[in-house]
PDB file of C-alpha atoms in Angstrom:
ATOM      1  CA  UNK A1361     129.345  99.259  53.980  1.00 49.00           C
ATOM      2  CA  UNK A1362     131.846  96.608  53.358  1.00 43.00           C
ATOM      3  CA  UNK A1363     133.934  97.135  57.100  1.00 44.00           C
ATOM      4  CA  UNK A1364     132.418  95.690  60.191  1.00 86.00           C
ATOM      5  CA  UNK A1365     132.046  99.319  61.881  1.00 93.00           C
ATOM      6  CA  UNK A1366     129.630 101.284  59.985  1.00 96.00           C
ATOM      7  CA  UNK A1367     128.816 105.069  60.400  1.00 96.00           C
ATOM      8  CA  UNK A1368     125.913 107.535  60.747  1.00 98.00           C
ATOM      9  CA  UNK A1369     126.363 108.635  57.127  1.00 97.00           C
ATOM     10  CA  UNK A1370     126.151 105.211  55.908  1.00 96.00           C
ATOM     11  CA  UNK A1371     123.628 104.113  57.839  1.00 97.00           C
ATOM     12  CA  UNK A1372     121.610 107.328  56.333  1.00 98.00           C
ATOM     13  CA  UNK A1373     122.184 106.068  53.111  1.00 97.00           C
ATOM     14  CA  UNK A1374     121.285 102.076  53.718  1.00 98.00           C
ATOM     15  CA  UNK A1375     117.729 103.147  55.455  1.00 98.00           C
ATOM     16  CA  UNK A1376     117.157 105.736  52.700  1.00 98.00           C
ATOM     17  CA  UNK A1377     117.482 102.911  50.223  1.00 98.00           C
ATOM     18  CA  UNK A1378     115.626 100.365  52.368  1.00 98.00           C
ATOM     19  CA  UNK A1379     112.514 103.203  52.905  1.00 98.00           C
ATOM     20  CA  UNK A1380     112.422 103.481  48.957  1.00 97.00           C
ATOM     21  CA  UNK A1381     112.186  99.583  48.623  1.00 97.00           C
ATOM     22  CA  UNK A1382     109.823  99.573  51.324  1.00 96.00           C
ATOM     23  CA  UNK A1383     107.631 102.352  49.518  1.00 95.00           C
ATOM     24  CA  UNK A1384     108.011 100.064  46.503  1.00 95.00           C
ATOM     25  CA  UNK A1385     109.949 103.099  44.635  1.00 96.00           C
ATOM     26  CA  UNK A1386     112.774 102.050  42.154  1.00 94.00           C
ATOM     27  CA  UNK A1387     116.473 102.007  43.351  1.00 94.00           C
ATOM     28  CA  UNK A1388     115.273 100.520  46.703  1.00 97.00           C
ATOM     29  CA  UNK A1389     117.601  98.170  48.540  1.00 97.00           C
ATOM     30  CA  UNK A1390     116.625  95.965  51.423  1.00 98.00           C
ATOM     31  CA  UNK A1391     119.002  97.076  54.875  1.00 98.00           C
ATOM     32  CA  UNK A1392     121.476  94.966  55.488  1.00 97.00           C
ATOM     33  CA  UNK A1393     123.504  95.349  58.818  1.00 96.00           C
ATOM     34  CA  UNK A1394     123.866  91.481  59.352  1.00 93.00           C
ATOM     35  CA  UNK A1395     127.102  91.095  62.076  1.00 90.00           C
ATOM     36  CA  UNK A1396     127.734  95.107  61.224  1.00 94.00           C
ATOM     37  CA  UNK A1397     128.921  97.331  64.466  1.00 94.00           C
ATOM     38  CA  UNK A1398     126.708 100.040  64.675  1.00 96.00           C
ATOM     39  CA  UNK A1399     126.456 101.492  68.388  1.00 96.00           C
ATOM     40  CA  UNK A1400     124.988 104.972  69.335  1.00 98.00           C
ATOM     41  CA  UNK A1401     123.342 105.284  65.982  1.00 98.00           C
ATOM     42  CA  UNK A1402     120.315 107.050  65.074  1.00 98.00           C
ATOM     43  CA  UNK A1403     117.018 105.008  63.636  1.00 98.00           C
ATOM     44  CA  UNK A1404     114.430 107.188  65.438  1.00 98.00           C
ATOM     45  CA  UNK A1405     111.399 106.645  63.229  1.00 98.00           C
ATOM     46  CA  UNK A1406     112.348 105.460  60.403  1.00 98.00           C
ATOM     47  CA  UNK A1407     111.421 102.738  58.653  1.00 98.00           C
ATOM     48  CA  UNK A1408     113.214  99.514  59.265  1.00 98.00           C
ATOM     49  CA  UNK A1409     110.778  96.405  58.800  1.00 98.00           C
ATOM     50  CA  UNK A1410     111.668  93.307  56.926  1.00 98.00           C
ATOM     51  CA  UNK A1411     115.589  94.732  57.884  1.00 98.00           C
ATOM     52  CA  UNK A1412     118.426  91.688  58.279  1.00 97.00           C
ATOM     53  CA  UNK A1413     120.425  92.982  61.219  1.00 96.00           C
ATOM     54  CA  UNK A1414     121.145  89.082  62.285  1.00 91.00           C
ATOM     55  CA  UNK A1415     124.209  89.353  65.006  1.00 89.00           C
ATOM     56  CA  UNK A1416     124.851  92.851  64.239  1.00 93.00           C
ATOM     57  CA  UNK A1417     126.076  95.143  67.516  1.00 93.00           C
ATOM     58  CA  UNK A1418     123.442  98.055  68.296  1.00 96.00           C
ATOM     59  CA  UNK A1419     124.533  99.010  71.402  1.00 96.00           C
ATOM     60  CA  UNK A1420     122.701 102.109  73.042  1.00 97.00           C
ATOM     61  CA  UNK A1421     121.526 103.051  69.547  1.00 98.00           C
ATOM     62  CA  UNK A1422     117.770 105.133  69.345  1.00 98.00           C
ATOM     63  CA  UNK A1423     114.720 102.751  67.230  1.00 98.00           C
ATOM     64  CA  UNK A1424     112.299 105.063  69.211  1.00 97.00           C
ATOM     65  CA  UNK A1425     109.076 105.130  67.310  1.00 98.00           C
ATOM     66  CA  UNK A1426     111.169 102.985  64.625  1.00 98.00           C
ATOM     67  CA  UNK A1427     109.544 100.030  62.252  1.00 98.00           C
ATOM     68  CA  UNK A1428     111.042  97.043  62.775  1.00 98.00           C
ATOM     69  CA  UNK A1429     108.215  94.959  62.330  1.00 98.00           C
ATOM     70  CA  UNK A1430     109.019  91.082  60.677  1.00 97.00           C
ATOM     71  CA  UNK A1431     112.711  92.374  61.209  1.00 98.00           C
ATOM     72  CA  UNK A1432     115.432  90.109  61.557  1.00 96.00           C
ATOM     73  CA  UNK A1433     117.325  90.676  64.616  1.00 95.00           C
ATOM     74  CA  UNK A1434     118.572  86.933  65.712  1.00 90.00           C
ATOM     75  CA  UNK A1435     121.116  87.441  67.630  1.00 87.00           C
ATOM     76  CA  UNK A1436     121.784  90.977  67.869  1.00 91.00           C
ATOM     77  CA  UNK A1437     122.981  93.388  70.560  1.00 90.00           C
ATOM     78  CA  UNK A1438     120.778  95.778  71.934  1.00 93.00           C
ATOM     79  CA  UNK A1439     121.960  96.520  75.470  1.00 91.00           C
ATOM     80  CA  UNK A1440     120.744  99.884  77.073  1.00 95.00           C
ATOM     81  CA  UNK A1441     118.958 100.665  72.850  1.00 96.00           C
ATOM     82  CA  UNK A1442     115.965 103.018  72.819  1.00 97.00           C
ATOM     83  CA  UNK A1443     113.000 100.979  71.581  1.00 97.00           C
ATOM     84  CA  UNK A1444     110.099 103.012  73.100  1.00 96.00           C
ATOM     85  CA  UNK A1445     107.138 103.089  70.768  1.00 96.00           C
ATOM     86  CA  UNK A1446     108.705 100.923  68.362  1.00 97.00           C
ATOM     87  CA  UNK A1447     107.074  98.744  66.194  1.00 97.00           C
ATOM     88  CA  UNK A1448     108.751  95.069  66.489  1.00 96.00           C
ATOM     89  CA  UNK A1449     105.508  93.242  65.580  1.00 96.00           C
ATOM     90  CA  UNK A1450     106.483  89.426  64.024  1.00 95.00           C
ATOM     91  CA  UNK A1451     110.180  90.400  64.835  1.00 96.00           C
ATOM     92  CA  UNK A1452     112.621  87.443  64.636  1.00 93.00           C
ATOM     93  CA  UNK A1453     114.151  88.551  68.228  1.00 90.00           C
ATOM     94  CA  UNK A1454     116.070  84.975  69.622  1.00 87.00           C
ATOM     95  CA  UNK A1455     118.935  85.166  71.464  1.00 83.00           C
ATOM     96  CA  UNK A1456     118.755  89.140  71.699  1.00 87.00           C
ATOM     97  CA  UNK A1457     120.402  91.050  74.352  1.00 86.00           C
ATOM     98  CA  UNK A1458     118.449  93.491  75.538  1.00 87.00           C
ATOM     99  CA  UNK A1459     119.826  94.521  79.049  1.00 86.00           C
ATOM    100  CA  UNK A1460     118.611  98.097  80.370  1.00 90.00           C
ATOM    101  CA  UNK A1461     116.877  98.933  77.106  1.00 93.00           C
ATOM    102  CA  UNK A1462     113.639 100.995  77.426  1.00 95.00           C
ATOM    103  CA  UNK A1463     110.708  99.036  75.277  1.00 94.00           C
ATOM    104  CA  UNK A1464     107.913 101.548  77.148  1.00 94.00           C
ATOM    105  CA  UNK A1465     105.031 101.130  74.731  1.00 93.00           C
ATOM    106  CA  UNK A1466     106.705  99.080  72.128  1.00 96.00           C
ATOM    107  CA  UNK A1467     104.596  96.609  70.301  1.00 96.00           C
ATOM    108  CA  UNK A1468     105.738  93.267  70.634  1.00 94.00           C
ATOM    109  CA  UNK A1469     102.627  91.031  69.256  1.00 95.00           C
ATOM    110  CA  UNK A1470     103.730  87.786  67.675  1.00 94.00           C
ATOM    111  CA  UNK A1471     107.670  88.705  68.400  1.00 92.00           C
ATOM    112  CA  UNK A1472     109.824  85.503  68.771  1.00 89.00           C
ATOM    113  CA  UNK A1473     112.097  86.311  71.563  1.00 85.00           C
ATOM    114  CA  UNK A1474     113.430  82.765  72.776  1.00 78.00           C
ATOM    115  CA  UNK A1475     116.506  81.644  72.898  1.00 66.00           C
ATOM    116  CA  UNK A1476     118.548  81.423  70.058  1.00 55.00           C
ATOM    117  CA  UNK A1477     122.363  81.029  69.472  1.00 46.00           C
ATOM    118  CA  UNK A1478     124.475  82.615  66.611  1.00 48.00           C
ATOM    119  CA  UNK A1479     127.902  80.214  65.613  1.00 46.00           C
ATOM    120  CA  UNK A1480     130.414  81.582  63.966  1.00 48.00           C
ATOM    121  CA  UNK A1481     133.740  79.672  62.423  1.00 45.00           C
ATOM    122  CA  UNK A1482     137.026  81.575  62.340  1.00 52.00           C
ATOM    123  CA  UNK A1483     139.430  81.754  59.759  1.00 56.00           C
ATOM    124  CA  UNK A1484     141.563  78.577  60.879  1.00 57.00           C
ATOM    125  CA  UNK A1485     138.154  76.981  60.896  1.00 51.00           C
ATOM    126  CA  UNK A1486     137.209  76.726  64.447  1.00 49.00           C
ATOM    127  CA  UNK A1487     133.466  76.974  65.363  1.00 41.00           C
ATOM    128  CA  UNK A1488     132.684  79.323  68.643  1.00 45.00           C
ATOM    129  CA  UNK A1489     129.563  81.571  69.818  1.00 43.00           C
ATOM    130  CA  UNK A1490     129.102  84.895  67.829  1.00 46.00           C
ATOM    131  CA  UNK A1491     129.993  87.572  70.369  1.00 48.00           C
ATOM    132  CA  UNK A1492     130.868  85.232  73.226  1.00 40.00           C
ATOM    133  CA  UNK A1493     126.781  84.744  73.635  1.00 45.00           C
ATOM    134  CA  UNK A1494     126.463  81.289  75.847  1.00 41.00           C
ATOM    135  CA  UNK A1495     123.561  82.237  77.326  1.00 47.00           C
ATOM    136  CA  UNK A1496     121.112  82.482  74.713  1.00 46.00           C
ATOM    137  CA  UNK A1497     118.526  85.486  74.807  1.00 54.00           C
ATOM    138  CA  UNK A1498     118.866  88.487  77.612  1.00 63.00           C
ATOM    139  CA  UNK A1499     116.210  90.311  79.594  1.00 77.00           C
ATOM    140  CA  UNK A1500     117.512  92.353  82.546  1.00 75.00           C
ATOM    141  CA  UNK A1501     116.938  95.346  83.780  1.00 82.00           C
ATOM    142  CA  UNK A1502     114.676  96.508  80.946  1.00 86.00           C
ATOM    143  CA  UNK A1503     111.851  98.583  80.806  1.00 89.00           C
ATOM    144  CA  UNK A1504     108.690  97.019  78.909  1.00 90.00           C
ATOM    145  CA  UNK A1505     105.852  99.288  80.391  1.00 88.00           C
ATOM    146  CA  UNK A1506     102.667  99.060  78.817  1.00 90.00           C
ATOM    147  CA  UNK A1507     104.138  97.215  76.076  1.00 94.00           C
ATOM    148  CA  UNK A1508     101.961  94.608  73.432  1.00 95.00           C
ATOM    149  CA  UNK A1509     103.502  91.155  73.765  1.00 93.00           C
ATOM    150  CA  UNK A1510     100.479  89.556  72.780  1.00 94.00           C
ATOM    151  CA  UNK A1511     101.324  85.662  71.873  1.00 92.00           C
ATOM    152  CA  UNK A1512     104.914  86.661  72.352  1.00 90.00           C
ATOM    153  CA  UNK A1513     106.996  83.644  72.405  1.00 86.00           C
ATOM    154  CA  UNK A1514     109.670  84.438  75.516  1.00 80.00           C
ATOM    155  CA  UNK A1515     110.194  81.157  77.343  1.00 73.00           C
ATOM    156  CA  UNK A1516     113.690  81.417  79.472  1.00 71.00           C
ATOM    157  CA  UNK A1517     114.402  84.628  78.647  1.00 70.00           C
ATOM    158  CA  UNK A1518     113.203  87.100  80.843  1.00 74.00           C
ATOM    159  CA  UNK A1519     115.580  87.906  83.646  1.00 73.00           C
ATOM    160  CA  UNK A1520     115.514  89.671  87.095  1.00 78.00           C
ATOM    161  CA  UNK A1521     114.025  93.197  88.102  1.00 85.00           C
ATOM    162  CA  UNK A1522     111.736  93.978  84.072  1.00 87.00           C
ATOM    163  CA  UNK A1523     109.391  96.062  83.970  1.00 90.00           C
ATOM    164  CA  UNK A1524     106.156  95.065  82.987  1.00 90.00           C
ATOM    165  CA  UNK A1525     103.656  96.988  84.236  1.00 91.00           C
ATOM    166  CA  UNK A1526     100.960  97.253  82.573  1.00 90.00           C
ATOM    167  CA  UNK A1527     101.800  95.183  79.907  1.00 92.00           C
ATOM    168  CA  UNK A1528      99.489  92.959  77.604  1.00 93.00           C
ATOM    169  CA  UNK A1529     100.733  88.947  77.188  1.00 92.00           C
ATOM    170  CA  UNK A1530      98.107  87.583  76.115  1.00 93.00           C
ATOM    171  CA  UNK A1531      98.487  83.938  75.239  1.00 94.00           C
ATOM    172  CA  UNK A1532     102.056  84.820  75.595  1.00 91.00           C
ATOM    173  CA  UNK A1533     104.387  81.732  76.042  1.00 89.00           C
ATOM    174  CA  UNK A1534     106.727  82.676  79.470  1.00 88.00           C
ATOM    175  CA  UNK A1535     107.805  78.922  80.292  1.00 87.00           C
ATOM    176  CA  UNK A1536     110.499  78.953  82.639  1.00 86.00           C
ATOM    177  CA  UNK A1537     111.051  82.615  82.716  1.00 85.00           C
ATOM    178  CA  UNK A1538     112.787  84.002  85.634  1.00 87.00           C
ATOM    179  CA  UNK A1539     110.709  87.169  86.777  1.00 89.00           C
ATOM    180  CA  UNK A1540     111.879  87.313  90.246  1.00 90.00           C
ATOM    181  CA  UNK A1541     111.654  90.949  91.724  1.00 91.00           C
ATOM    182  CA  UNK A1542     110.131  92.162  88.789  1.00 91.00           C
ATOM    183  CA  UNK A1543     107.176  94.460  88.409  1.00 93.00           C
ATOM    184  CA  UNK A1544     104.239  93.197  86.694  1.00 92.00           C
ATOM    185  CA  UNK A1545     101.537  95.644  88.136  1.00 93.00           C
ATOM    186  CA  UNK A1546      98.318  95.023  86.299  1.00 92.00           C
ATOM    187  CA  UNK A1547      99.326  92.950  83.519  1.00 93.00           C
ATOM    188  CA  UNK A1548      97.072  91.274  81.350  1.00 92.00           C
ATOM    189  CA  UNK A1549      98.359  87.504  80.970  1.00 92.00           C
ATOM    190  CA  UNK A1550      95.168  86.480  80.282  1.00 93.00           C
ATOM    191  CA  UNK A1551      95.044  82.657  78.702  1.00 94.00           C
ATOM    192  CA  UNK A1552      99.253  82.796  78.990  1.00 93.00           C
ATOM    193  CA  UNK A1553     101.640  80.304  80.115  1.00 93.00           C
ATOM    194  CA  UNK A1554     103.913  80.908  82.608  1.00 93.00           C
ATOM    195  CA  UNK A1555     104.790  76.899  82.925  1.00 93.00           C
ATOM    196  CA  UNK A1556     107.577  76.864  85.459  1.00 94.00           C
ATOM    197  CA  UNK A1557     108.503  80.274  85.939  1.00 93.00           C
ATOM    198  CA  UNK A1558     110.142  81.911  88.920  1.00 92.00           C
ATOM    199  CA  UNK A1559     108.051  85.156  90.455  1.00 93.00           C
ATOM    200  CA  UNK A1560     109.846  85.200  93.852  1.00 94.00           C
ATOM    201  CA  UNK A1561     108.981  88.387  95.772  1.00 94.00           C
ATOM    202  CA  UNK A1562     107.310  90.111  91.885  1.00 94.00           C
ATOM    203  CA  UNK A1563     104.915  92.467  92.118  1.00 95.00           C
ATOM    204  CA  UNK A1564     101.321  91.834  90.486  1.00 94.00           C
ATOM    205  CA  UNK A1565      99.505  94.581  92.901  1.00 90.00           C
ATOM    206  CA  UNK A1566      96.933  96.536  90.881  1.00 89.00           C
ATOM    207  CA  UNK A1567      98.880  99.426  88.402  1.00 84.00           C
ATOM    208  CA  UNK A1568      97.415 103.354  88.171  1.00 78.00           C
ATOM    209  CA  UNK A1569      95.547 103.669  85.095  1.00 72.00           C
ATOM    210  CA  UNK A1570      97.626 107.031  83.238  1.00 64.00           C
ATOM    211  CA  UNK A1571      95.240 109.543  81.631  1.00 66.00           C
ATOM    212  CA  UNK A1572      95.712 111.031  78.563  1.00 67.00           C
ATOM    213  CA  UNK A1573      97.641 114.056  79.971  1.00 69.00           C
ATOM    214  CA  UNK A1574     100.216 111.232  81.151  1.00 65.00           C
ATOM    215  CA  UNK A1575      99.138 111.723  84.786  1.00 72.00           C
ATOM    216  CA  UNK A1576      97.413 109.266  87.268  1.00 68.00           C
ATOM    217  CA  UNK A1577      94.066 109.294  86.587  1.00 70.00           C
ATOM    218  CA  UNK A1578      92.654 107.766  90.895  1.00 76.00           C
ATOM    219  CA  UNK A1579      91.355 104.269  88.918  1.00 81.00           C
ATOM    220  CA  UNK A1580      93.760 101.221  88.893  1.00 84.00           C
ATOM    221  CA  UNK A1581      93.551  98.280  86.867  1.00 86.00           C
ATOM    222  CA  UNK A1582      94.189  94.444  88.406  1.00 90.00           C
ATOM    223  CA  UNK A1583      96.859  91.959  87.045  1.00 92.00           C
ATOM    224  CA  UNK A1584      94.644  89.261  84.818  1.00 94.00           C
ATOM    225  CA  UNK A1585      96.145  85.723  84.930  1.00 94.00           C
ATOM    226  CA  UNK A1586      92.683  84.422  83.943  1.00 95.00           C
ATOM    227  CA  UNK A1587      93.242  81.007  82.177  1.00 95.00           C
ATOM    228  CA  UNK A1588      96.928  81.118  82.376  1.00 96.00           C
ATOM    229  CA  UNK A1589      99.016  78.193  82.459  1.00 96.00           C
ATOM    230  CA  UNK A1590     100.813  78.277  85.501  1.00 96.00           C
ATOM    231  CA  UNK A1591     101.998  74.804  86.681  1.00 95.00           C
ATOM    232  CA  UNK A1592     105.216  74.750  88.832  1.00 95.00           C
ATOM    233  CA  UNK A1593     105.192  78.257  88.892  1.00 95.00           C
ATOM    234  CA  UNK A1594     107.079  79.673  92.190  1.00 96.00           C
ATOM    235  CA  UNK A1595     104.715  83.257  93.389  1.00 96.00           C
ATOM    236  CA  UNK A1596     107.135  82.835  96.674  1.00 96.00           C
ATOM    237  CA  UNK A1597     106.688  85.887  98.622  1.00 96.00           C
ATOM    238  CA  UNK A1598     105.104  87.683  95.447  1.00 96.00           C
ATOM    239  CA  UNK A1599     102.216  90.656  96.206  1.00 96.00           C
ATOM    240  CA  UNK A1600      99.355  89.120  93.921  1.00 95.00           C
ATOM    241  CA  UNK A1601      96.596  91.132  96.034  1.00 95.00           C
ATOM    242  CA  UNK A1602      93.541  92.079  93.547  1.00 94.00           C
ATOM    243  CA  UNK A1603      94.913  89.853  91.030  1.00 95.00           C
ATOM    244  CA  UNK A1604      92.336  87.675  89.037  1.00 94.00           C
ATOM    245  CA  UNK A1605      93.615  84.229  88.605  1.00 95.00           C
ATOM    246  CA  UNK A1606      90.062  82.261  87.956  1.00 95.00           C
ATOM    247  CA  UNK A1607      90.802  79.491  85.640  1.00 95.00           C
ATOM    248  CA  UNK A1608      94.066  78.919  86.059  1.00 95.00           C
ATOM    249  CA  UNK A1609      95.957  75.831  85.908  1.00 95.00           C
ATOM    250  CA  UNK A1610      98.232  76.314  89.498  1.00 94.00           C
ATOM    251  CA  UNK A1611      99.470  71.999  90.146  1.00 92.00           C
ATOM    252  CA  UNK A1612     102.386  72.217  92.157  1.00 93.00           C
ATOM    253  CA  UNK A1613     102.537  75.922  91.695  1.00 95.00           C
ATOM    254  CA  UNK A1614     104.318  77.704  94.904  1.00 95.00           C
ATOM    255  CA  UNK A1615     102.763  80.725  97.000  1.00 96.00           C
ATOM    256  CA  UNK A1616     104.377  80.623  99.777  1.00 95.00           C
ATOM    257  CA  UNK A1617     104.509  83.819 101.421  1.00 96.00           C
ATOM    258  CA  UNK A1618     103.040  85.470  98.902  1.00 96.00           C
ATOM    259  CA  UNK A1619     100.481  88.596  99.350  1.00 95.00           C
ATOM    260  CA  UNK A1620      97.269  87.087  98.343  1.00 95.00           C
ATOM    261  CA  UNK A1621      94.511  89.102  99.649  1.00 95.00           C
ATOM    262  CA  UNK A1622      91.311  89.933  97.752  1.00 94.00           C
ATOM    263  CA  UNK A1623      93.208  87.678  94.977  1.00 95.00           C
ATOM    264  CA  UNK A1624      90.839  85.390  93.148  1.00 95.00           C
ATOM    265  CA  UNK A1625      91.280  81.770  93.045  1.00 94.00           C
ATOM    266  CA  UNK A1626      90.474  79.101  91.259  1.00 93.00           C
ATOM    267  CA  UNK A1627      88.714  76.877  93.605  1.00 90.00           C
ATOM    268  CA  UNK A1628      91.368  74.388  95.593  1.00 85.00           C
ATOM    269  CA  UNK A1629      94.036  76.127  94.779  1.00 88.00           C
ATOM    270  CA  UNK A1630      96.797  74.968  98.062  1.00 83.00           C
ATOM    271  CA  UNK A1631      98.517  78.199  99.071  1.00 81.00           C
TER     272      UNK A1631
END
């Protein structure tokens, strides 16, 4: 795969190799798709952990149900990729794009997903950003629905309108994340810190529990902030009704017209 644009076929080969080394089998061969254009490909399932795909572009690609854990994807491009029920435990995600992909279910625990910045020098030896990326790690648009971010390191990365209901961040780092219009229905935050981040008209109201058959099952479940860090935090305008946010650290945090009935407190909090 020596060209920068690799294809299905060889990308069939490289994970065959890289399942073998992963399997400890001889003839195995670590995947290597560092800075390698690989859009619309298909990695449903298969095994990708301890992968270097540093920079590379992934663009709409399928990792449903894929392993990335302890993957390194610094840098890389996956705008509008299929990562539903992936594995990206310990992942090496800063500076990712990741606008309008679909993480529903993905496990996330331990991910680094701050930002990060990729530069590159050209052949007459000037130094620029790899792919034009200035801004660092990006979360728009993107579906995380009862995703595991436990002690996910995001700070400044999340952007506008992500899904996260239902998902679990605990002692997730969120500093300075901008989660305005976003949709955190009962998420679990419990003991995480959201130091500075912007919430402005999110939604925390209580999410419907889905039974087994995938289907509402009549019980909902509260967002849990319990403990969180959550100085200078703005909740302008944001529906925390039935959200639990005893023990929380809330100096200068803003609630201004926020939705804050049967919400629990901790005591003093200035709303």
């Amino acid at each position: 795969m020596g060209s920068s644009k690799v294809s299905q076929q060889e990308i069939n080969q490289a994970v065959g190799l890289h399942e073998r080394m992963a399997k400890g089998m001889t003839g195995g061969m670590r995947l290597v798709l560092s800075f390698k254009i690989a859009e619309r490909m298909n990695f449903r399932g298969r095994n990708l952990s301890e992968a270097e795909l540093v920079g590379a572009y992934l663009c709409e690609s399928d990792f449903g149900g894929a392993k990335l854990s302890r993957a390194n994807l610094f840098g890389a491009d996956l705008t509008g990729c299929d990562l539903h029920e992936s594995d990206l435990s310990k992942a090496d995600l800063r500076g990712v794009q990741l606008k309008r992909a679909n993480l529903e279910r993905a496990n996330l625990s331990g991910a680094d997903i701050r930002d990060g910045f990729i530069i590159v020098r050209d052949k007459d030896g000037n130094f620029s950003y790899h792919n034009n990326q200035r801004q660092g790690a990006v979360i728009t648009d993107s579906k995380f629905n009862n995703a595991d971010m436990t002690n996910a390191k995001m700070s400044r990365v999340f952007g506008p309108r992500t899904d996260l209901t239902g998902c679990i961040l605990r002692g997730a780092v969120l500093r300075e994340a901008d989660l305005s219009n976003s949709d955190l229905s009962g998420v679990v935050l419990m003991g995480a810190s959201l130091r500075g981040c912007k919430l402005r008209k999110a939604s925390l109201f209580p999410a419907d529990i889905v039974g087994p058959d995938g289907k509402p099952s009549g019980r909902k479940i509260a967002a849990n902030l319990t403990d969180c860090d959550l100085r200078a935090a703005d909740f302008s305008g944001a529906d925390l009704r039935f959200a639990r946010l005893l023990g929380a650290r809330t100096t200068v945090t803003k609630f201004a017209g926020a939705k804050l009935e049967q919400a629990e407190l901790p005591p003093g909090t200035k709303t």
